[in-house]
Amino acid sequence: MLGAAALTVALAGCGSSDSGATTVTVFAAASLNKVFTELGTEFEATHPDAKVTFSFAGSSDLAAQLDQGAPADVFASADTANMDKAVRSGRITEQPQVFATNVLTIVTPPGNPEHVASLADLARPGLRLVVCAPQVPCGAATKKVTTAAQVSIAPVSEESAVTDVLAKVTSGEADAGLVYVTDAAGAGAKVARIPFPESAGAVNSYPIAAVADSKHAELAHRFEELVTGPQGRAALSKAGFGAP
C-alpha cells in the first residue's frame, strides 16, 4: 500500500499551487536529488506558470507507487529495469530517454579509519559495510560487481535508497558503503572516496519519461526536454554523472 507520506507528496502534484501555478510532480531516483532540485529551479524561472514538486526515493519504491496509481507527471529512474516496470504497468507509454549514467564508488568516514583500499577489502570480517538493497538500482549494481569479482560481502544493513547508505557512513554508523560517484562527490569532505576498477562492470543508465496519464502533459514534456537538453546535460556533468 502506498505510504501516507508518499501519497501526500504525490497528491500535491494533482492540481495547482496556492500561487495559481500549475504543479508538476516529478518522481526521481534519490541520487538525482541535488541536480534535479537545481534543474527544477531553472524550470520554474523559465516557466512562471509552473511549480515543480519532487518525490525522491529509491527507483523501485517509485515504480511501485506508480504501479499502485500514485499521480505523477514525470518519472526518472536510476536504471532501466524499474522504468520497464512502469512501462509494463501502463503508466509510461512513450519511449523513455536515457539522459545520464552513473557508477559506484566506495565511501568511508573521513580519514578512512579502517584503511579500505579495494573492493576485496569490503569482505573483511568485522567491517561494518552498508549497501543498497538488491531491488534498488545501486544494490543491483553492487551485486553485479561483487559477483563478477567473486567478492563475498556481508553488509550490516541494506538500505532502500543510496542516500540512506551515504547517511550511515557520514553519521559514523558504518565503516564503509557503496554509493554512486555522484553521491560521494556531493558529500564533499564528509567522506573519503575509494574508486575501484570493477565499478566499470556495472554502469547504471538513467531513463526519463512523462507519465502517460499526466494532467499536465505539455509541462511534463518540457521538463523532460530540460533534463535531456544542453542545460540538463551541463548540470548533470557538473554533478559527476556520465553521458548517456
PDB file of C-alpha atoms in Angstrom:
ATOM      1  CA  MET A   1       0.000   0.000   0.000  1.00  0.00           C
ATOM      2  CA  LEU A   2       1.278   3.483  -0.835  1.00  0.00           C
ATOM      3  CA  GLY A   3       2.736   5.121   2.266  1.00  0.00           C
ATOM      4  CA  ALA A   4       0.890   8.119   3.685  1.00  0.00           C
ATOM      5  CA  ALA A   5       3.860  10.452   3.284  1.00  0.00           C
ATOM      6  CA  ALA A   6       4.472   9.426  -0.302  1.00  0.00           C
ATOM      7  CA  LEU A   7       0.779   9.719  -1.086  1.00  0.00           C
ATOM      8  CA  THR A   8       0.685  13.230   0.349  1.00  0.00           C
ATOM      9  CA  VAL A   9       3.610  14.266  -1.837  1.00  0.00           C
ATOM     10  CA  ALA A  10       2.048  12.653  -4.882  1.00  0.00           C
ATOM     11  CA  LEU A  11      -1.368  14.220  -4.351  1.00  0.00           C
ATOM     12  CA  ALA A  12       0.250  17.628  -4.087  1.00  0.00           C
ATOM     13  CA  GLY A  13       1.063  17.362  -7.768  1.00  0.00           C
ATOM     14  CA  CYS A  14      -2.511  16.824  -8.938  1.00  0.00           C
ATOM     15  CA  GLY A  15      -3.542  20.447  -9.375  1.00  0.00           C
ATOM     16  CA  SER A  16      -2.397  23.971  -8.847  1.00  0.00           C
ATOM     17  CA  SER A  17      -0.395  25.536  -6.047  1.00  0.00           C
ATOM     18  CA  ASP A  18      -1.710  28.305  -3.807  1.00  0.00           C
ATOM     19  CA  SER A  19       0.001  30.859  -6.078  1.00  0.00           C
ATOM     20  CA  GLY A  20      -2.064  29.691  -9.039  1.00  0.00           C
ATOM     21  CA  ALA A  21       0.875  28.000 -10.762  1.00  0.00           C
ATOM     22  CA  THR A  22       0.407  24.505 -12.159  1.00  0.00           C
ATOM     23  CA  THR A  23       2.226  21.900 -10.061  1.00  0.00           C
ATOM     24  CA  VAL A  24       4.316  19.386 -11.983  1.00  0.00           C
ATOM     25  CA  THR A  25       5.160  16.315  -9.890  1.00  0.00           C
ATOM     26  CA  VAL A  26       8.422  14.567 -10.701  1.00  0.00           C
ATOM     27  CA  PHE A  27       9.197  11.115  -9.314  1.00  0.00           C
ATOM     28  CA  ALA A  28      13.003  10.836  -9.357  1.00  0.00           C
ATOM     29  CA  ALA A  29      15.693   8.485  -8.073  1.00  0.00           C
ATOM     30  CA  ALA A  30      17.242   9.570  -4.779  1.00  0.00           C
ATOM     31  CA  SER A  31      20.652  10.021  -6.425  1.00  0.00           C
ATOM     32  CA  LEU A  32      19.168  12.807  -8.568  1.00  0.00           C
ATOM     33  CA  ASN A  33      18.086  14.909  -5.589  1.00  0.00           C
ATOM     34  CA  LYS A  34      20.611  17.739  -5.775  1.00  0.00           C
ATOM     35  CA  VAL A  35      20.868  18.152  -9.545  1.00  0.00           C
ATOM     36  CA  PHE A  36      17.129  17.809 -10.182  1.00  0.00           C
ATOM     37  CA  THR A  37      16.348  20.341  -7.452  1.00  0.00           C
ATOM     38  CA  GLU A  38      18.631  22.776  -9.266  1.00  0.00           C
ATOM     39  CA  LEU A  39      17.001  21.982 -12.606  1.00  0.00           C
ATOM     40  CA  GLY A  40      13.577  22.440 -11.022  1.00  0.00           C
ATOM     41  CA  THR A  41      14.553  25.965 -10.003  1.00  0.00           C
ATOM     42  CA  GLU A  42      15.725  26.673 -13.555  1.00  0.00           C
ATOM     43  CA  PHE A  43      12.482  25.277 -14.947  1.00  0.00           C
ATOM     44  CA  GLU A  44      10.354  27.492 -12.696  1.00  0.00           C
ATOM     45  CA  ALA A  45      12.406  30.550 -13.697  1.00  0.00           C
ATOM     46  CA  THR A  46      11.600  29.991 -17.368  1.00  0.00           C
ATOM     47  CA  HIS A  47       8.060  28.723 -16.754  1.00  0.00           C
ATOM     48  CA  PRO A  48       6.447  31.156 -14.263  1.00  0.00           C
ATOM     49  CA  ASP A  49       3.155  29.308 -14.700  1.00  0.00           C
ATOM     50  CA  ALA A  50       4.668  26.141 -13.228  1.00  0.00           C
ATOM     51  CA  LYS A  51       5.841  24.853  -9.861  1.00  0.00           C
ATOM     52  CA  VAL A  52       7.925  21.655  -9.728  1.00  0.00           C
ATOM     53  CA  THR A  53       7.378  19.268  -6.820  1.00  0.00           C
ATOM     54  CA  PHE A  54       9.738  16.328  -6.372  1.00  0.00           C
ATOM     55  CA  SER A  55       9.330  12.924  -4.785  1.00  0.00           C
ATOM     56  CA  PHE A  56      12.820  11.477  -4.349  1.00  0.00           C
ATOM     57  CA  ALA A  57      13.175   7.830  -3.318  1.00  0.00           C
ATOM     58  CA  GLY A  58      14.627   4.510  -4.425  1.00  0.00           C
ATOM     59  CA  SER A  59      13.619   3.801  -8.026  1.00  0.00           C
ATOM     60  CA  SER A  60      11.972   0.520  -7.036  1.00  0.00           C
ATOM     61  CA  ASP A  61       9.773   2.328  -4.490  1.00  0.00           C
ATOM     62  CA  LEU A  62       8.784   4.942  -7.054  1.00  0.00           C
ATOM     63  CA  ALA A  63       7.958   2.300  -9.670  1.00  0.00           C
ATOM     64  CA  ALA A  64       5.804   0.513  -7.089  1.00  0.00           C
ATOM     65  CA  GLN A  65       3.986   3.756  -6.252  1.00  0.00           C
ATOM     66  CA  LEU A  66       3.272   4.354  -9.931  1.00  0.00           C
ATOM     67  CA  ASP A  67       2.009   0.795 -10.266  1.00  0.00           C
ATOM     68  CA  GLN A  68      -0.369   1.477  -7.366  1.00  0.00           C
ATOM     69  CA  GLY A  69      -1.752   4.549  -9.121  1.00  0.00           C
ATOM     70  CA  ALA A  70       0.108   7.413  -7.466  1.00  0.00           C
ATOM     71  CA  PRO A  71      -0.387  10.575  -9.551  1.00  0.00           C
ATOM     72  CA  ALA A  72       2.760  11.944 -11.154  1.00  0.00           C
ATOM     73  CA  ASP A  73       3.815  13.784 -14.292  1.00  0.00           C
ATOM     74  CA  VAL A  74       7.411  12.629 -14.862  1.00  0.00           C
ATOM     75  CA  PHE A  75       9.409   9.558 -13.808  1.00  0.00           C
ATOM     76  CA  ALA A  76      13.226   9.488 -13.785  1.00  0.00           C
ATOM     77  CA  SER A  77      14.734   6.158 -12.734  1.00  0.00           C
ATOM     78  CA  ALA A  78      18.296   5.217 -11.816  1.00  0.00           C
ATOM     79  CA  ASP A  79      18.055   2.128 -14.007  1.00  0.00           C
ATOM     80  CA  THR A  80      16.142   0.777 -16.969  1.00  0.00           C
ATOM     81  CA  ALA A  81      14.705  -2.178 -15.014  1.00  0.00           C
ATOM     82  CA  ASN A  82      12.417  -0.026 -12.863  1.00  0.00           C
ATOM     83  CA  MET A  83      11.441   2.145 -15.809  1.00  0.00           C
ATOM     84  CA  ASP A  84      10.476  -1.090 -17.583  1.00  0.00           C
ATOM     85  CA  LYS A  85       8.179  -1.879 -14.650  1.00  0.00           C
ATOM     86  CA  ALA A  86       6.414   1.450 -15.157  1.00  0.00           C
ATOM     87  CA  VAL A  87       6.063   0.655 -18.843  1.00  0.00           C
ATOM     88  CA  ARG A  88       4.587  -2.761 -18.092  1.00  0.00           C
ATOM     89  CA  SER A  89       2.106  -1.229 -15.638  1.00  0.00           C
ATOM     90  CA  GLY A  90       0.925   1.139 -18.361  1.00  0.00           C
ATOM     91  CA  ARG A  91       1.943   4.341 -16.551  1.00  0.00           C
ATOM     92  CA  ILE A  92       4.656   5.013 -19.129  1.00  0.00           C
ATOM     93  CA  THR A  93       3.685   4.611 -22.777  1.00  0.00           C
ATOM     94  CA  GLU A  94       6.246   6.780 -24.565  1.00  0.00           C
ATOM     95  CA  GLN A  95       9.822   5.720 -25.318  1.00  0.00           C
ATOM     96  CA  PRO A  96      11.939   6.624 -22.251  1.00  0.00           C
ATOM     97  CA  GLN A  97      15.116   8.601 -22.953  1.00  0.00           C
ATOM     98  CA  VAL A  98      18.402   7.752 -21.234  1.00  0.00           C
ATOM     99  CA  PHE A  99      19.865  11.050 -20.025  1.00  0.00           C
ATOM    100  CA  ALA A 100      22.784  10.046 -17.770  1.00  0.00           C
ATOM    101  CA  THR A 101      24.939   7.219 -16.463  1.00  0.00           C
ATOM    102  CA  ASN A 102      26.490   6.529 -13.069  1.00  0.00           C
ATOM    103  CA  VAL A 103      28.889   4.079 -11.419  1.00  0.00           C
ATOM    104  CA  LEU A 104      29.669   3.016  -7.877  1.00  0.00           C
ATOM    105  CA  THR A 105      32.484   4.032  -5.581  1.00  0.00           C
ATOM    106  CA  ILE A 106      33.427   3.083  -2.027  1.00  0.00           C
ATOM    107  CA  VAL A 107      32.993   5.700   0.678  1.00  0.00           C
ATOM    108  CA  THR A 108      34.290   5.684   4.241  1.00  0.00           C
ATOM    109  CA  PRO A 109      34.314   8.200   7.086  1.00  0.00           C
ATOM    110  CA  PRO A 110      36.955  10.944   6.682  1.00  0.00           C
ATOM    111  CA  GLY A 111      40.477   9.613   7.029  1.00  0.00           C
ATOM    112  CA  ASN A 112      39.382   6.091   6.074  1.00  0.00           C
ATOM    113  CA  PRO A 113      39.999   4.736   9.615  1.00  0.00           C
ATOM    114  CA  GLU A 114      39.641   1.087   8.546  1.00  0.00           C
ATOM    115  CA  HIS A 115      42.102   1.558   5.656  1.00  0.00           C
ATOM    116  CA  VAL A 116      39.776   0.239   2.959  1.00  0.00           C
ATOM    117  CA  ALA A 117      41.715   0.223  -0.312  1.00  0.00           C
ATOM    118  CA  SER A 118      39.831  -2.064  -2.676  1.00  0.00           C
ATOM    119  CA  LEU A 119      36.576  -3.864  -3.387  1.00  0.00           C
ATOM    120  CA  ALA A 120      38.061  -7.029  -1.891  1.00  0.00           C
ATOM    121  CA  ASP A 121      38.587  -5.201   1.415  1.00  0.00           C
ATOM    122  CA  LEU A 122      34.817  -4.948   1.812  1.00  0.00           C
ATOM    123  CA  ALA A 123      34.757  -8.685   2.574  1.00  0.00           C
ATOM    124  CA  ARG A 124      36.987  -8.189   5.606  1.00  0.00           C
ATOM    125  CA  PRO A 125      35.487  -9.753   8.794  1.00  0.00           C
ATOM    126  CA  GLY A 126      34.240  -7.169  11.272  1.00  0.00           C
ATOM    127  CA  LEU A 127      33.964  -4.359   8.742  1.00  0.00           C
ATOM    128  CA  ARG A 128      30.626  -2.545   9.106  1.00  0.00           C
ATOM    129  CA  LEU A 129      29.571  -2.353   5.482  1.00  0.00           C
ATOM    130  CA  VAL A 130      26.324  -0.759   4.295  1.00  0.00           C
ATOM    131  CA  VAL A 131      24.929  -1.197   0.769  1.00  0.00           C
ATOM    132  CA  CYS A 132      21.681  -0.701  -1.114  1.00  0.00           C
ATOM    133  CA  ALA A 133      19.065  -3.451  -1.113  1.00  0.00           C
ATOM    134  CA  PRO A 134      19.178  -5.698  -4.220  1.00  0.00           C
ATOM    135  CA  GLN A 135      15.917  -4.343  -5.676  1.00  0.00           C
ATOM    136  CA  VAL A 136      17.307  -0.793  -5.693  1.00  0.00           C
ATOM    137  CA  PRO A 137      19.475   0.145  -8.721  1.00  0.00           C
ATOM    138  CA  CYS A 138      22.582   0.792  -6.605  1.00  0.00           C
ATOM    139  CA  GLY A 139      22.003  -2.568  -4.917  1.00  0.00           C
ATOM    140  CA  ALA A 140      21.689  -4.354  -8.243  1.00  0.00           C
ATOM    141  CA  ALA A 141      24.954  -2.733  -9.332  1.00  0.00           C
ATOM    142  CA  THR A 142      26.590  -3.785  -6.068  1.00  0.00           C
ATOM    143  CA  LYS A 143      25.524  -7.387  -6.581  1.00  0.00           C
ATOM    144  CA  LYS A 144      26.757  -7.332 -10.166  1.00  0.00           C
ATOM    145  CA  VAL A 145      30.253  -6.042  -9.362  1.00  0.00           C
ATOM    146  CA  THR A 146      30.777  -8.224  -6.293  1.00  0.00           C
ATOM    147  CA  THR A 147      29.561 -11.340  -8.090  1.00  0.00           C
ATOM    148  CA  ALA A 148      31.787 -10.679 -11.099  1.00  0.00           C
ATOM    149  CA  ALA A 149      34.781 -10.043  -8.821  1.00  0.00           C
ATOM    150  CA  GLN A 150      33.926 -13.059  -6.637  1.00  0.00           C
ATOM    151  CA  VAL A 151      33.930 -10.872  -3.541  1.00  0.00           C
ATOM    152  CA  SER A 152      31.616 -12.180  -0.829  1.00  0.00           C
ATOM    153  CA  ILE A 153      30.313  -9.312   1.304  1.00  0.00           C
ATOM    154  CA  ALA A 154      28.228  -9.412   4.490  1.00  0.00           C
ATOM    155  CA  PRO A 155      26.683  -5.960   4.919  1.00  0.00           C
ATOM    156  CA  VAL A 156      25.308  -4.975   8.310  1.00  0.00           C
ATOM    157  CA  SER A 157      22.353  -3.338   6.566  1.00  0.00           C
ATOM    158  CA  GLU A 158      20.773  -2.966   3.123  1.00  0.00           C
ATOM    159  CA  GLU A 159      19.115   0.394   2.514  1.00  0.00           C
ATOM    160  CA  SER A 160      16.190   1.352   0.273  1.00  0.00           C
ATOM    161  CA  ALA A 161      17.985   4.361  -1.251  1.00  0.00           C
ATOM    162  CA  VAL A 162      21.592   5.291  -1.969  1.00  0.00           C
ATOM    163  CA  THR A 163      21.200   8.448   0.125  1.00  0.00           C
ATOM    164  CA  ASP A 164      20.492   6.244   3.163  1.00  0.00           C
ATOM    165  CA  VAL A 165      23.748   4.359   2.607  1.00  0.00           C
ATOM    166  CA  LEU A 166      25.618   7.645   2.454  1.00  0.00           C
ATOM    167  CA  ALA A 167      23.912   8.849   5.648  1.00  0.00           C
ATOM    168  CA  LYS A 168      25.036   5.728   7.523  1.00  0.00           C
ATOM    169  CA  VAL A 169      28.637   6.413   6.554  1.00  0.00           C
ATOM    170  CA  THR A 170      28.606  10.159   7.261  1.00  0.00           C
ATOM    171  CA  SER A 171      26.996   9.565  10.657  1.00  0.00           C
ATOM    172  CA  GLY A 172      29.692   7.061  11.649  1.00  0.00           C
ATOM    173  CA  GLU A 173      27.283   4.120  11.770  1.00  0.00           C
ATOM    174  CA  ALA A 174      29.241   2.323   9.060  1.00  0.00           C
ATOM    175  CA  ASP A 175      32.913   1.805   8.253  1.00  0.00           C
ATOM    176  CA  ALA A 176      32.264   1.741   4.516  1.00  0.00           C
ATOM    177  CA  GLY A 177      29.480   1.934   1.974  1.00  0.00           C
ATOM    178  CA  LEU A 178      28.917   1.538  -1.748  1.00  0.00           C
ATOM    179  CA  VAL A 179      27.294   4.585  -3.343  1.00  0.00           C
ATOM    180  CA  TYR A 180      27.290   6.342  -6.695  1.00  0.00           C
ATOM    181  CA  VAL A 181      30.243   8.565  -7.537  1.00  0.00           C
ATOM    182  CA  THR A 182      27.805  11.484  -7.723  1.00  0.00           C
ATOM    183  CA  ASP A 183      26.604  10.976  -4.151  1.00  0.00           C
ATOM    184  CA  ALA A 184      30.188  10.697  -2.947  1.00  0.00           C
ATOM    185  CA  ALA A 185      31.119  13.908  -4.750  1.00  0.00           C
ATOM    186  CA  GLY A 186      28.121  15.693  -3.273  1.00  0.00           C
ATOM    187  CA  ALA A 187      29.172  14.666   0.247  1.00  0.00           C
ATOM    188  CA  GLY A 188      32.470  16.514  -0.130  1.00  0.00           C
ATOM    189  CA  ALA A 189      34.770  16.299   2.890  1.00  0.00           C
ATOM    190  CA  LYS A 190      32.211  14.279   4.855  1.00  0.00           C
ATOM    191  CA  VAL A 191      33.550  11.082   3.273  1.00  0.00           C
ATOM    192  CA  ALA A 192      36.726   9.596   1.854  1.00  0.00           C
ATOM    193  CA  ARG A 193      36.307   8.141  -1.635  1.00  0.00           C
ATOM    194  CA  ILE A 194      37.953   4.944  -2.864  1.00  0.00           C
ATOM    195  CA  PRO A 195      37.392   4.273  -6.580  1.00  0.00           C
ATOM    196  CA  PHE A 196      37.686   0.667  -7.722  1.00  0.00           C
ATOM    197  CA  PRO A 197      38.151  -0.595 -11.302  1.00  0.00           C
ATOM    198  CA  GLU A 198      35.438  -3.248 -11.024  1.00  0.00           C
ATOM    199  CA  SER A 199      32.796  -0.481 -10.948  1.00  0.00           C
ATOM    200  CA  ALA A 200      33.129  -0.176 -14.739  1.00  0.00           C
ATOM    201  CA  GLY A 201      31.362  -3.526 -14.994  1.00  0.00           C
ATOM    202  CA  ALA A 202      28.071  -2.108 -13.677  1.00  0.00           C
ATOM    203  CA  VAL A 203      27.201   1.184 -15.325  1.00  0.00           C
ATOM    204  CA  ASN A 204      23.673   2.354 -14.480  1.00  0.00           C
ATOM    205  CA  SER A 205      21.697   4.125 -17.212  1.00  0.00           C
ATOM    206  CA  TYR A 206      19.126   6.719 -16.109  1.00  0.00           C
ATOM    207  CA  PRO A 207      15.939   6.956 -18.238  1.00  0.00           C
ATOM    208  CA  ILE A 208      13.243   9.637 -18.025  1.00  0.00           C
ATOM    209  CA  ALA A 209       9.696   9.768 -19.413  1.00  0.00           C
ATOM    210  CA  ALA A 210       6.469  11.680 -18.990  1.00  0.00           C
ATOM    211  CA  VAL A 211       3.746   9.686 -17.227  1.00  0.00           C
ATOM    212  CA  ALA A 212       1.013   8.623 -19.656  1.00  0.00           C
ATOM    213  CA  ASP A 213      -1.918   9.935 -17.615  1.00  0.00           C
ATOM    214  CA  SER A 214      -0.257  13.194 -16.570  1.00  0.00           C
ATOM    215  CA  LYS A 215      -2.783  16.017 -16.281  1.00  0.00           C
ATOM    216  CA  HIS A 216      -0.040  18.448 -17.312  1.00  0.00           C
ATOM    217  CA  ALA A 217       1.481  16.629 -20.289  1.00  0.00           C
ATOM    218  CA  GLU A 218       2.900  19.713 -22.012  1.00  0.00           C
ATOM    219  CA  LEU A 219       4.785  20.890 -18.923  1.00  0.00           C
ATOM    220  CA  ALA A 220       5.876  17.302 -18.193  1.00  0.00           C
ATOM    221  CA  HIS A 221       7.453  17.054 -21.635  1.00  0.00           C
ATOM    222  CA  ARG A 222       9.074  20.464 -21.256  1.00  0.00           C
ATOM    223  CA  PHE A 223      10.728  19.345 -18.022  1.00  0.00           C
ATOM    224  CA  GLU A 224      11.865  16.155 -19.755  1.00  0.00           C
ATOM    225  CA  GLU A 225      13.341  18.301 -22.548  1.00  0.00           C
ATOM    226  CA  LEU A 226      15.217  20.423 -19.995  1.00  0.00           C
ATOM    227  CA  VAL A 227      16.795  17.317 -18.449  1.00  0.00           C
ATOM    228  CA  THR A 228      17.794  15.776 -21.781  1.00  0.00           C
ATOM    229  CA  GLY A 229      18.858  19.059 -23.398  1.00  0.00           C
ATOM    230  CA  PRO A 230      22.076  21.102 -23.154  1.00  0.00           C
ATOM    231  CA  GLN A 231      21.217  22.715 -19.799  1.00  0.00           C
ATOM    232  CA  GLY A 232      20.407  19.386 -18.218  1.00  0.00           C
ATOM    233  CA  ARG A 233      23.500  17.739 -19.674  1.00  0.00           C
ATOM    234  CA  ALA A 234      25.709  20.535 -18.305  1.00  0.00           C
ATOM    235  CA  ALA A 235      24.169  20.300 -14.825  1.00  0.00           C
ATOM    236  CA  LEU A 236      24.427  16.513 -14.769  1.00  0.00           C
ATOM    237  CA  SER A 237      28.029  16.571 -15.931  1.00  0.00           C
ATOM    238  CA  LYS A 238      28.924  19.110 -13.244  1.00  0.00           C
ATOM    239  CA  ALA A 239      27.346  16.793 -10.660  1.00  0.00           C
ATOM    240  CA  GLY A 240      29.518  13.894 -11.849  1.00  0.00           C
ATOM    241  CA  PHE A 241      27.044  11.960 -13.972  1.00  0.00           C
ATOM    242  CA  GLY A 242      28.347  10.326 -17.137  1.00  0.00           C
ATOM    243  CA  ALA A 243      26.948  10.970 -20.595  1.00  0.00           C
ATOM    244  CA  PRO A 244      24.139   8.710 -21.871  1.00  0.00           C
TER     245      PRO A 244
END
